[in-house]
Short mmCIF file of C-alpha atoms in Angstrom, two decimals:
data_model
loop_
_atom_site.label_atom_id
_atom_site.label_comp_id
_atom_site.label_asym_id
_atom_site.label_seq_id
_atom_site.Cartn_x
_atom_site.Cartn_y
_atom_site.Cartn_z
CA MET J 1 -27.65 23.48 30.42
CA ASN J 2 -26.50 25.46 27.44
CA ALA J 3 -23.85 28.03 27.96
CA ALA J 4 -21.71 29.80 25.47
CA PHE J 5 -18.66 30.10 27.88
CA CYS J 6 -18.02 29.09 31.39
CA SER J 7 -14.78 29.50 33.53
CA CYS J 8 -16.79 28.11 36.38
CA ARG J 9 -17.07 24.47 37.71
CA VAL J 10 -20.35 22.59 37.61
CA THR J 11 -21.53 19.63 39.86
CA ILE J 12 -24.52 17.54 38.72
CA ASN J 13 -25.88 15.64 41.77
CA LEU J 14 -27.85 12.50 42.22
CA GLY J 15 -31.32 12.67 40.69
CA ALA J 16 -30.58 15.59 38.74
CA SER J 17 -29.77 13.94 35.48
CA SER J 18 -28.88 16.60 32.84
CA THR J 19 -27.62 17.23 29.39
CA VAL J 20 -24.92 19.81 28.74
CA ILE J 21 -24.88 20.92 25.02
CA ASP J 22 -22.72 23.16 23.03
CA SER J 23 -20.84 24.71 26.00
CA ASN J 24 -17.28 25.79 26.62
CA PHE J 25 -15.30 25.38 29.71
CA SER J 26 -11.93 27.10 30.04
CA GLY J 27 -9.51 27.60 32.94
CA SER J 28 -11.69 26.06 35.63
CA ARG J 29 -10.16 24.33 38.54
CA ALA J 30 -11.08 21.86 41.34
CA SER J 31 -9.40 21.06 44.56
CA ASN J 32 -10.18 17.27 44.19
CA ARG J 33 -11.95 16.01 41.12
CA GLY J 34 -13.61 17.03 37.99
CA GLY J 35 -11.94 20.34 36.96
CA ALA J 36 -14.96 21.48 34.83
CA ILE J 37 -17.75 18.99 35.78
CA ASP J 38 -18.15 16.46 38.61
CA LEU J 39 -21.07 14.06 37.66
CA THR J 40 -22.84 12.18 40.24
CA SER J 41 -25.93 11.62 38.11
CA SER J 42 -26.44 9.96 34.86
CA SER J 43 -25.84 12.78 32.16
CA LYS J 44 -25.09 13.55 28.64
CA ILE J 45 -22.38 15.92 27.57
CA LEU J 46 -22.68 16.78 23.79
CA ASN J 47 -20.60 18.89 21.55
CA CYS J 48 -18.66 20.74 24.23
CA ASN J 49 -15.09 22.10 24.56
CA PHE J 50 -12.94 21.61 27.64
CA ASN J 51 -9.74 23.77 27.58
CA ASN J 52 -6.99 24.09 30.14
CA THR J 53 -9.08 22.70 33.09
CA PHE J 54 -7.48 21.22 36.06
CA ALA J 55 -8.03 18.93 39.12
CA THR J 56 -5.67 18.22 41.85
CA ASN J 57 -6.57 14.54 41.89
CA TYR J 58 -8.86 12.95 39.19
CA GLY J 59 -10.54 14.01 35.93
CA GLY J 60 -8.87 17.20 34.76
CA ALA J 61 -12.06 18.14 32.87
CA ILE J 62 -14.71 15.67 33.95
CA TYR J 63 -15.01 13.17 36.79
CA VAL J 64 -17.85 10.59 35.98
CA ASN J 65 -19.44 8.84 39.05
CA ALA J 66 -22.70 8.24 37.43
CA LYS J 67 -23.72 5.03 35.46
CA ASN J 68 -24.45 5.16 31.75
CA THR J 69 -23.26 8.69 31.29
CA VAL J 70 -22.56 9.60 27.57
CA LEU J 71 -19.80 12.08 26.46
CA ASN J 72 -20.26 12.63 22.89
CA SER J 73 -18.68 14.80 20.08
CA SER J 74 -16.63 16.93 22.45
CA ARG J 75 -13.05 18.35 22.38
CA TYR J 76 -10.59 18.14 25.18
CA ASN J 77 -7.44 20.35 25.00
CA GLY J 78 -4.65 20.95 27.51
CA ASN J 79 -6.52 19.64 30.56
CA HIS J 80 -4.52 18.28 33.54
CA ALA J 81 -5.14 15.96 36.58
CA ASP J 82 -2.37 15.73 39.21
CA LYS J 83 -3.13 12.17 39.74
CA ALA J 84 -5.16 10.30 36.94
CA GLY J 85 -7.32 11.04 34.01
CA GLY J 86 -5.86 14.18 32.55
CA ALA J 87 -9.23 14.92 30.75
CA ILE J 88 -11.75 12.26 32.00
CA TYR J 89 -11.89 9.84 34.84
CA LEU J 90 -14.49 7.20 34.46
CA ALA J 91 -15.13 5.86 37.95
CA VAL J 92 -18.33 4.07 36.82
CA THR J 93 -19.50 2.80 33.45
CA GLY J 94 -19.45 5.55 30.88
CA ASN J 95 -19.30 5.94 27.11
CA VAL J 96 -17.07 8.32 25.08
CA TYR J 97 -17.90 8.61 21.41
CA ASP J 98 -16.57 10.77 18.65
CA SER J 99 -14.37 13.01 20.69
CA ASN J 100 -10.90 14.56 20.33
CA PHE J 101 -8.23 14.53 23.05
CA THR J 102 -5.22 16.81 22.52
CA GLU J 103 -2.27 17.61 24.82
CA ASN J 104 -3.97 16.38 28.04
CA THR J 105 -1.83 15.33 30.87
CA ALA J 106 -1.83 13.29 34.15
CA ARG J 107 0.91 13.02 36.60
CA THR J 108 0.40 9.34 37.01
CA TYR J 109 -2.00 7.24 34.77
CA GLY J 110 -4.22 8.02 31.71
CA GLY J 111 -3.08 11.27 30.06
CA ALA J 112 -6.47 11.66 28.45
CA ILE J 113 -8.81 9.01 29.97
CA TYR J 114 -8.63 6.70 33.09
CA VAL J 115 -11.13 3.82 32.89
CA ALA J 116 -11.97 2.38 36.20
CA SER J 117 -15.23 0.71 35.48
CA ALA J 118 -16.37 -2.36 33.72
CA ASP J 119 -18.40 -2.08 30.43
CA SER J 120 -17.22 1.34 29.48
CA LYS J 121 -16.85 2.10 25.80
CA LEU J 122 -14.56 4.54 23.83
CA ILE J 123 -15.59 4.59 20.31
CA ASN J 124 -14.43 6.68 17.26
CA ASP J 125 -12.22 8.95 19.34
CA ILE J 126 -8.92 10.67 18.47
CA PHE J 127 -6.01 10.99 20.87
CA ASN J 128 -3.10 13.32 19.90
CA PHE J 129 -0.05 14.22 21.90
CA ASN J 130 -1.44 13.16 25.34
CA ASN J 131 0.98 12.18 28.16
CA ALA J 132 0.97 10.44 31.49
CA THR J 133 4.13 10.49 33.62
CA VAL J 134 3.77 6.80 34.48
CA ASN J 135 1.35 4.53 32.33
CA GLY J 136 -1.18 5.02 29.64
CA GLY J 137 -0.21 8.16 27.73
CA ALA J 138 -3.62 8.39 26.21
CA VAL J 139 -5.70 5.72 28.03
CA TYR J 140 -5.33 3.79 31.14
CA VAL J 141 -7.74 0.87 31.57
CA VAL J 142 -7.98 -0.89 35.03
CA ALA J 143 -11.52 -2.42 34.49
CA ASN J 144 -12.88 -5.53 32.90
CA ASN J 145 -14.89 -5.73 29.56
CA VAL J 146 -13.94 -2.42 28.21
CA LEU J 147 -14.25 -1.75 24.53
CA ILE J 148 -11.94 0.61 22.49
CA ASN J 149 -13.22 0.58 18.87
CA GLN J 150 -12.36 2.61 15.67
CA SER J 151 -10.08 5.09 17.53
CA GLU J 152 -6.93 6.77 16.56
CA PHE J 153 -3.82 7.24 18.63
CA ASN J 154 -1.00 9.70 17.51
CA GLN J 155 2.11 10.57 19.32
CA ASN J 156 1.03 9.97 22.86
CA GLY J 157 3.53 9.42 25.60
CA GLY J 158 3.95 7.34 28.88
CA VAL J 159 6.72 5.21 30.47
CA ASN J 160 4.57 2.14 29.84
CA GLY J 161 1.87 2.06 27.16
CA PRO J 162 2.33 5.27 25.52
CA ALA J 163 -1.09 4.87 23.82
CA ILE J 164 -2.82 2.41 26.10
CA TYR J 165 -2.00 0.69 29.26
CA TRP J 166 -4.52 -2.10 29.92
CA GLU J 167 -4.73 -3.97 33.12
CA GLY J 168 -8.48 -5.14 32.94
CA ALA J 169 -9.52 -8.55 31.60
CA ASN J 170 -11.86 -9.35 28.64
CA GLY J 171 -11.20 -6.06 26.96
CA ILE J 172 -11.73 -5.56 23.27
CA LEU J 173 -9.49 -3.29 21.05
CA TYR J 174 -10.87 -3.22 17.46
CA GLY J 175 -10.31 -1.36 14.32
CA SER J 176 -7.99 1.27 16.02
CA VAL J 177 -4.92 3.03 14.48
CA PHE J 178 -1.66 3.63 16.25
CA ASP J 179 1.16 6.14 15.40
CA ASN J 180 3.50 6.45 18.14
#
């Protein structure tokens, strides 16, 4: 899938593994999860923009329910989830690389990303001005064996863990920079 601009919502179902490249999603809404994209099949999202998307429950921009999904080199700005994962909700193992998260919000947990699955990786990401009303202004981790590496956290907010709120065991936080 390669689209110049989309104010629609996309669902990628089981067995329909896809790659979304160089696409822009703006203003899309979901009544449950995945304001722009609801993934239920392993996929790649590369070099995309997600602006002002919304989900009433989880994953303001993307809800990932497909193992080994890769989200790479994308920008997430002003997305919102009424429950958790203002930009991304990782329900199963996923990897987020080289992406920027700015001014995303969640009413409860994970202003930018909510990580609910073991072995997920967040590498070389930048988190600026994200906010969760309760915990994990930028990232909320409730899974085991999660890696956050070479990432930058600037001016994120939440009652507990303005940058990261971590509940999972055996996680690794390495080489990251914090300015809160």
